Coordinates of C-alpha atoms in Angstrom, one line a residue:
Chain A
M87 CA 13.2 -74.4 18.9
K88 CA 15.1 -77.5 19.8
N89 CA 17.3 -76.2 22.5
A90 CA 15.1 -75.1 25.3
T91 CA 17.9 -75.2 27.9
V92 CA 19.4 -71.9 29.0
N93 CA 22.9 -71.9 30.4
L94 CA 23.3 -69.2 33.0
R95 CA 26.7 -70.3 34.3
N96 CA 29.2 -67.4 34.6
L97 CA 26.6 -64.8 33.5
V98 CA 26.4 -61.8 35.8
I99 CA 22.8 -61.4 36.7
L100 CA 21.7 -58.3 38.7
V101 CA 18.5 -58.5 40.7
A102 CA 17.2 -55.2 41.9
D103 CA 14.2 -55.4 44.3
P104 CA 13.4 -53.5 47.5
S105 CA 11.9 -56.7 49.0
S106 CA 14.4 -58.9 50.7
Y107 CA 12.0 -61.8 50.6
W108 CA 11.5 -61.5 46.9
R109 CA 15.2 -61.1 46.2
R110 CA 15.7 -64.4 48.1
A111 CA 13.1 -66.0 46.0
V112 CA 14.5 -64.8 42.7
Y113 CA 18.0 -65.6 43.9
G114 CA 17.0 -69.2 44.7
I115 CA 15.2 -69.6 41.4
L116 CA 18.2 -68.4 39.4
R117 CA 20.6 -70.6 41.4
S118 CA 18.4 -73.5 40.6
F119 CA 18.7 -72.6 36.9
G120 CA 22.4 -72.8 37.1
A121 CA 23.4 -69.2 37.7
N122 CA 26.4 -68.7 39.8
K123 CA 27.0 -65.0 39.6
V124 CA 23.8 -63.3 41.0
L125 CA 24.1 -59.8 42.4
E126 CA 21.4 -58.3 44.5
V127 CA 20.6 -54.7 45.2
E128 CA 17.8 -53.2 47.3
H129 CA 18.0 -49.5 46.2
S130 CA 18.4 -47.8 42.9
M131 CA 21.5 -46.0 44.2
D132 CA 23.3 -49.4 44.4
L133 CA 21.9 -50.3 41.0
I134 CA 23.3 -47.3 39.4
R135 CA 26.7 -47.8 41.1
I136 CA 26.9 -51.3 39.8
L137 CA 25.8 -50.4 36.3
S138 CA 28.4 -47.7 36.1
S139 CA 31.2 -49.7 37.4
Q140 CA 30.9 -53.2 35.9
K141 CA 29.4 -55.1 33.0
I142 CA 26.4 -57.1 33.8
D143 CA 24.7 -59.6 31.5
I144 CA 21.0 -59.2 32.4
L145 CA 19.0 -57.0 34.8
L146 CA 15.9 -58.1 36.6
C147 CA 14.4 -55.0 38.1
D148 CA 11.3 -54.5 40.2
T149 CA 9.1 -51.5 39.3
Q150 CA 9.0 -50.6 43.0
I151 CA 12.8 -49.9 43.1
H152 CA 13.6 -46.6 44.7
P153 CA 14.5 -43.8 45.2
H154 CA 14.9 -43.5 41.4
N155 CA 11.8 -44.5 39.4
W156 CA 12.1 -47.7 37.3
L157 CA 11.0 -45.9 34.2
K158 CA 13.7 -43.2 34.6
L159 CA 16.3 -46.0 35.3
T160 CA 15.3 -47.9 32.2
Q161 CA 15.6 -44.8 30.1
M162 CA 18.8 -43.8 31.7
I163 CA 20.4 -47.2 30.9
R164 CA 19.2 -47.1 27.3
R165 CA 20.0 -43.4 26.6
N166 CA 23.5 -43.4 28.0
A167 CA 25.6 -43.9 24.9
T168 CA 28.8 -44.3 26.8
N169 CA 27.7 -47.0 29.2
E170 CA 28.7 -50.5 28.4
N171 CA 25.5 -51.8 29.8
R172 CA 23.4 -49.9 27.3
T173 CA 22.1 -52.9 25.5
V174 CA 21.8 -55.2 28.5
P175 CA 18.6 -57.2 28.5
I176 CA 16.2 -55.6 31.0
L177 CA 13.5 -57.7 32.5
L178 CA 11.1 -55.8 34.6
M179 CA 9.2 -57.5 37.5
S180 CA 5.9 -55.8 38.5
G181 CA 3.0 -56.4 40.8
D182 CA 1.1 -53.9 38.7
T183 CA 0.8 -55.1 35.2
S184 CA -1.7 -52.6 34.0
E185 CA -1.5 -51.7 30.4
R186 CA -0.1 -48.3 31.3
I187 CA 2.9 -49.9 33.1
V188 CA 3.6 -52.4 30.3
R189 CA 3.4 -49.8 27.6
N190 CA 5.6 -47.5 29.5
A191 CA 8.1 -50.3 30.0
R192 CA 8.1 -51.2 26.4
D193 CA 8.5 -47.6 25.3
A194 CA 11.3 -47.0 27.7
G195 CA 13.3 -49.9 26.2
A196 CA 12.7 -52.8 28.5
N197 CA 12.9 -56.2 26.9
M198 CA 10.1 -57.7 28.9
V199 CA 7.7 -57.4 31.8
V200 CA 7.0 -60.3 34.1
A201 CA 4.0 -60.2 36.3
K202 CA 5.2 -60.5 39.9
L203 CA 3.2 -63.6 40.6
M204 CA 6.1 -65.2 38.9
S205 CA 6.5 -68.9 38.9
P206 CA 9.9 -70.6 38.0
N207 CA 8.7 -71.8 34.6
I208 CA 7.6 -68.3 33.6
L209 CA 10.9 -66.8 34.5
Y210 CA 12.8 -69.7 32.8
D211 CA 10.7 -69.3 29.6
R212 CA 11.4 -65.5 29.5
L213 CA 15.1 -66.1 29.9
C214 CA 15.0 -68.6 27.0
W215 CA 13.1 -66.1 24.9
I216 CA 15.6 -63.4 25.4
A217 CA 18.5 -65.8 24.7
F218 CA 17.1 -67.6 21.7
N219 CA 15.0 -64.9 20.1
P220 CA 17.2 -61.9 20.1
R221 CA 15.4 -58.7 19.1
P222 CA 17.2 -56.2 17.0
F223 CA 17.9 -52.9 18.6
V224 CA 16.5 -49.7 17.2
D225 CA 18.4 -46.4 17.6
T226 CA 16.6 -43.2 16.7
A227 CA 16.5 -39.7 18.0
T228 CA 13.7 -40.5 20.3
Y229 CA 14.1 -44.2 21.2
F230 CA 16.9 -46.6 21.9
G231 CA 16.0 -50.2 22.8
P232 CA 14.7 -53.5 21.5
D233 CA 12.6 -53.3 18.4
R234 CA 9.0 -52.6 19.7
R235 CA 7.6 -54.0 16.4
F236 CA 9.3 -57.3 16.8
K237 CA 7.0 -60.2 15.8
I238 CA 6.9 -63.1 18.2
E239 CA 7.0 -66.1 15.9
G240 CA 7.0 -68.6 18.7
Y241 CA 8.3 -68.9 22.2
P242 CA 11.3 -71.1 23.0
G243 CA 10.8 -74.0 25.3
G244 CA 7.1 -74.4 24.7
V245 CA 5.8 -71.1 26.0
G246 CA 3.7 -70.4 23.0
R247 CA 0.0 -70.8 23.4
R248 CA -1.5 -68.8 20.6
K249 CA -2.6 -70.3 17.3
G250 CA 0.2 -68.8 15.3
D251 CA 3.0 -69.8 17.6
K252 CA 5.4 -72.3 16.1
V253 CA 6.4 -74.2 19.2
I254 CA 3.5 -76.1 20.6
K255 CA 5.0 -78.1 23.5
V256 CA 3.8 -76.2 26.5
A257 CA 5.4 -76.5 30.0
E258 CA 3.1 -77.6 32.8
E259 CA 2.1 -74.7 35.0
V260 CA 3.7 -74.8 38.4
G261 CA 2.4 -71.6 39.9
P262 CA -0.8 -69.7 39.8
A263 CA -2.2 -68.7 36.4
L264 CA -1.0 -65.3 35.2
A265 CA -2.0 -62.8 32.6
Q266 CA 1.5 -63.0 31.2
D267 CA 0.4 -63.7 27.7
D268 CA -1.4 -60.4 27.7
I269 CA 1.8 -58.6 28.8
D270 CA 3.7 -60.3 26.0
N271 CA 1.0 -59.3 23.6
L272 CA 1.3 -55.7 24.5
F273 CA 5.0 -55.8 23.5
N274 CA 4.0 -57.5 20.3
A275 CA 1.1 -55.2 19.6
A276 CA 3.4 -52.3 19.1
K277 CA 3.6 -53.2 15.4
K278 CA 0.1 -51.9 14.9
E279 CA 0.8 -48.5 16.3
P280 CA 2.4 -45.5 14.7
Q281 CA 6.0 -45.6 15.6
D282 CA 9.0 -43.4 15.0
A283 CA 11.1 -46.4 14.5
Chain B
M244 CA 9.3 -38.2 -2.1
P245 CA 7.0 -38.0 0.9
E246 CA 6.7 -34.6 2.6
N247 CA 7.6 -36.0 6.0
P248 CA 10.0 -38.8 5.6
A249 CA 10.2 -41.2 8.5
P250 CA 13.1 -40.5 10.8
E251 CA 16.2 -42.6 10.1
A252 CA 16.6 -45.6 12.4
R253 CA 19.7 -47.5 12.9
I254 CA 18.8 -51.2 13.4
F255 CA 21.3 -53.7 14.6
F256 CA 21.6 -56.9 16.6
A257 CA 23.4 -56.2 19.9
N258 CA 24.6 -59.8 20.1
T259 CA 24.8 -59.5 23.9
R260 CA 27.0 -61.7 26.1
F261 CA 23.8 -63.0 27.6
E262 CA 22.5 -64.2 24.2
R263 CA 25.8 -65.8 23.4
M264 CA 26.5 -67.4 26.7
A265 CA 23.0 -68.5 27.5
R266 CA 22.8 -70.5 24.3
R267 CA 25.8 -72.6 25.2
P268 CA 25.1 -76.3 25.7
G269 CA 25.6 -77.6 29.2
G270 CA 23.0 -75.7 31.1
V271 CA 20.9 -77.3 33.8
P272 CA 18.2 -79.3 32.0
R273 CA 14.9 -77.5 32.0
E274 CA 12.9 -80.0 34.0
K275 CA 15.6 -80.3 36.7
A276 CA 16.0 -76.6 36.9
L277 CA 12.3 -76.0 37.3
G278 CA 12.0 -78.8 39.9
E279 CA 14.8 -77.4 42.0
A280 CA 13.5 -73.9 41.7
Q281 CA 10.0 -74.9 42.9
A282 CA 11.6 -76.7 45.8
K283 CA 13.4 -73.4 46.7
I284 CA 10.1 -71.6 46.6
D285 CA 8.5 -74.2 48.8
E286 CA 11.3 -73.8 51.3
L287 CA 10.7 -70.1 51.4
K288 CA 7.1 -70.5 52.1
S289 CA 7.9 -71.7 55.6
D290 CA 9.5 -68.3 56.3
F291 CA 6.6 -66.4 54.8
R292 CA 4.6 -65.9 58.0
V293 CA 7.6 -64.3 59.6
W294 CA 8.2 -62.0 56.7
L295 CA 4.5 -61.1 56.6
D296 CA 4.5 -60.1 60.3
Q297 CA 7.6 -58.0 59.8
E298 CA 6.2 -56.2 56.8
L299 CA 2.9 -55.5 58.6
H300 CA 4.9 -54.2 61.5
K301 CA 6.9 -51.9 59.2
L302 CA 3.7 -50.7 57.6
N303 CA 2.2 -49.9 61.0
A304 CA 5.3 -48.0 62.0
A305 CA 5.3 -45.9 58.8
L306 CA 1.6 -45.1 59.1
S307 CA 2.1 -44.1 62.8
K308 CA 4.8 -41.7 61.8
V309 CA 2.5 -40.2 59.2
E310 CA -0.3 -39.9 61.7
S311 CA 2.0 -38.0 64.1
D312 CA 3.4 -35.8 61.4
L313 CA 1.1 -35.3 58.4
T314 CA 4.0 -33.6 56.4
D315 CA 6.2 -36.7 56.7
N316 CA 6.1 -37.6 53.0
A317 CA 9.0 -40.0 53.3
S318 CA 7.1 -42.2 55.7
L319 CA 4.0 -42.0 53.5
E320 CA 6.0 -43.2 50.5
N321 CA 7.5 -46.0 52.7
A322 CA 4.0 -47.1 53.7
Y323 CA 2.9 -47.1 50.0
R324 CA 5.9 -49.1 49.0
N325 CA 5.4 -51.5 51.8
C326 CA 1.8 -52.0 50.8
T327 CA 2.6 -52.7 47.2
Q328 CA 5.2 -55.2 48.3
L329 CA 2.6 -56.9 50.4
Q330 CA 0.2 -57.0 47.5
A331 CA 2.7 -58.5 45.1
V332 CA 4.3 -61.1 47.4
C333 CA 1.1 -62.2 49.2
G334 CA -0.5 -62.7 45.8
A335 CA 2.4 -65.0 44.8
M336 CA 2.1 -66.9 48.0
G337 CA -1.7 -67.4 47.8
Y338 CA -2.7 -65.0 50.6
E339 CA -5.6 -63.7 48.5
L340 CA -7.3 -61.7 51.2
V341 CA -4.2 -60.0 52.4
T342 CA -3.5 -59.1 48.7
F343 CA -7.0 -57.6 48.5
V344 CA -6.6 -55.5 51.7
A345 CA -3.1 -54.4 50.6
G346 CA -4.4 -53.3 47.2
N347 CA -7.2 -51.4 48.8
L348 CA -4.9 -49.7 51.3
C349 CA -2.6 -48.8 48.4
K350 CA -5.5 -46.8 46.9
I351 CA -6.2 -45.0 50.2
I352 CA -2.5 -44.1 50.6
S353 CA -2.5 -42.9 47.0
T354 CA -5.3 -40.5 47.7
I355 CA -3.4 -39.1 50.7
M356 CA -0.3 -38.7 48.5
T357 CA -2.4 -36.7 46.1
G358 CA -3.8 -34.4 48.7
A359 CA -6.6 -36.1 50.5
A360 CA -6.8 -35.8 54.3
Y361 CA -5.3 -38.6 56.5
D362 CA -8.2 -40.3 58.0
K363 CA -7.2 -42.5 60.9
E364 CA -10.4 -44.6 60.8
M365 CA -9.9 -45.5 57.2
I366 CA -6.3 -46.7 57.9
D367 CA -7.3 -48.5 61.1
C368 CA -10.0 -50.5 59.5
H369 CA -7.5 -51.8 56.9
I370 CA -5.0 -52.6 59.7
N371 CA -7.6 -54.6 61.4
A372 CA -8.6 -56.3 58.2
F373 CA -4.9 -57.3 57.8
L374 CA -5.0 -59.0 61.2
L375 CA -8.0 -61.0 60.2
A376 CA -6.9 -61.7 56.6
K377 CA -3.6 -63.2 57.6
T378 CA -5.1 -65.9 59.8
D379 CA -5.2 -69.5 58.6
Q380 CA -8.9 -69.4 58.5
Y381 CA -9.1 -66.4 56.1
R382 CA -5.9 -66.1 54.2
A383 CA -6.8 -68.2 51.2
M384 CA -10.3 -66.7 50.9
R385 CA -11.2 -64.5 48.1
P386 CA -12.9 -61.1 48.7
E387 CA -16.2 -62.6 47.4
Q388 CA -16.1 -65.1 50.2
V389 CA -16.1 -62.3 52.8
P390 CA -18.6 -59.9 51.1
E391 CA -19.3 -57.7 54.1
M392 CA -15.6 -57.0 54.7
A393 CA -14.8 -56.6 51.0
S394 CA -17.7 -54.2 50.3
G395 CA -16.9 -52.2 53.5
L396 CA -13.3 -51.7 52.4
R397 CA -14.3 -50.8 48.9
R398 CA -16.7 -48.2 50.3
V399 CA -13.9 -46.7 52.2
V400 CA -11.9 -46.3 49.0
E401 CA -14.8 -44.6 47.4
L402 CA -15.1 -42.2 50.3
A403 CA -11.4 -41.5 50.1
A404 CA -11.6 -40.9 46.4
R405 CA -14.2 -38.2 46.9
T406 CA -11.8 -36.2 49.0
S407 CA -8.9 -36.7 46.7
I408 CA -7.7 -34.4 44.0
A409 CA -6.7 -37.2 41.6
P410 CA -9.1 -40.0 40.6
V411 CA -8.6 -43.4 42.2
D412 CA -8.2 -46.4 39.8

């Protein structure tokens, strides 16, 4: 992957998080990345209102969003065949990255889960990943969302750290070490399980 | 022909606007973007203490409401949400002990949400632990560095789990 720079200018990014402090942090990070159209919502009601009234380009949603549950929201976005945001990339941010949460997120149609000890380079790399490694969508009677059997051949911008990854140049860690690789592996590991798609 | 053929799947590339636009040349160079983002995070750290005090105040208020009205599920849910936010954000900001106490209190509140009795002493010992954990002297410590406090709080969770209908993680 030669081009590891993501261009966020004029992309509509929606950040949904009940914590004002965290929204400020994510907003600041995205602005530093060049984003100039960042929308923020605190509650799921506002999230639904925006999703049903305008086109957004990517959703960053915390799993503590309320009153609607994040899982229901993700399923709602993916299952609503008439909504123009049906295929929007969904990046979930979660303080709880237990296997149950990550599997549920994957099976609901989220593109990615980011552990909420997020450092700027982790978010940057995931945005690059979504942009430069588009996953095919799968539409079946029981699932609509990014292909859960997608094989990660190498992360853009040097995220890859496993033996089989193609891109080797790894960015220097800025924040605390995370178990993000494990989260990514859970998305990848779906190929080993029986699937209906 | 197999007896149970796999369900048909339509597979396609959405080619989203994000994918198209984000790949355009002219974005902020990676190193510059990361440097500026880290500077923003550092700026925010100075406000963190204020935020932490506000969140602890909100948590106290929500728990006080529950104490005065044990059927107040909305306040209980607010307290739980508050606690999970404390756990996530404090973890990111390096307040390890607050993260631990918040995680512990989340478990206690979970047990109450699943039918365990509200035990004021269990709550109070966590509130007191927060006050200690957020001080400069303790905030960066790991639970292993304050074994008495950590084991005491863990025991409280075990006790709470015994009175709960659902198992505690």
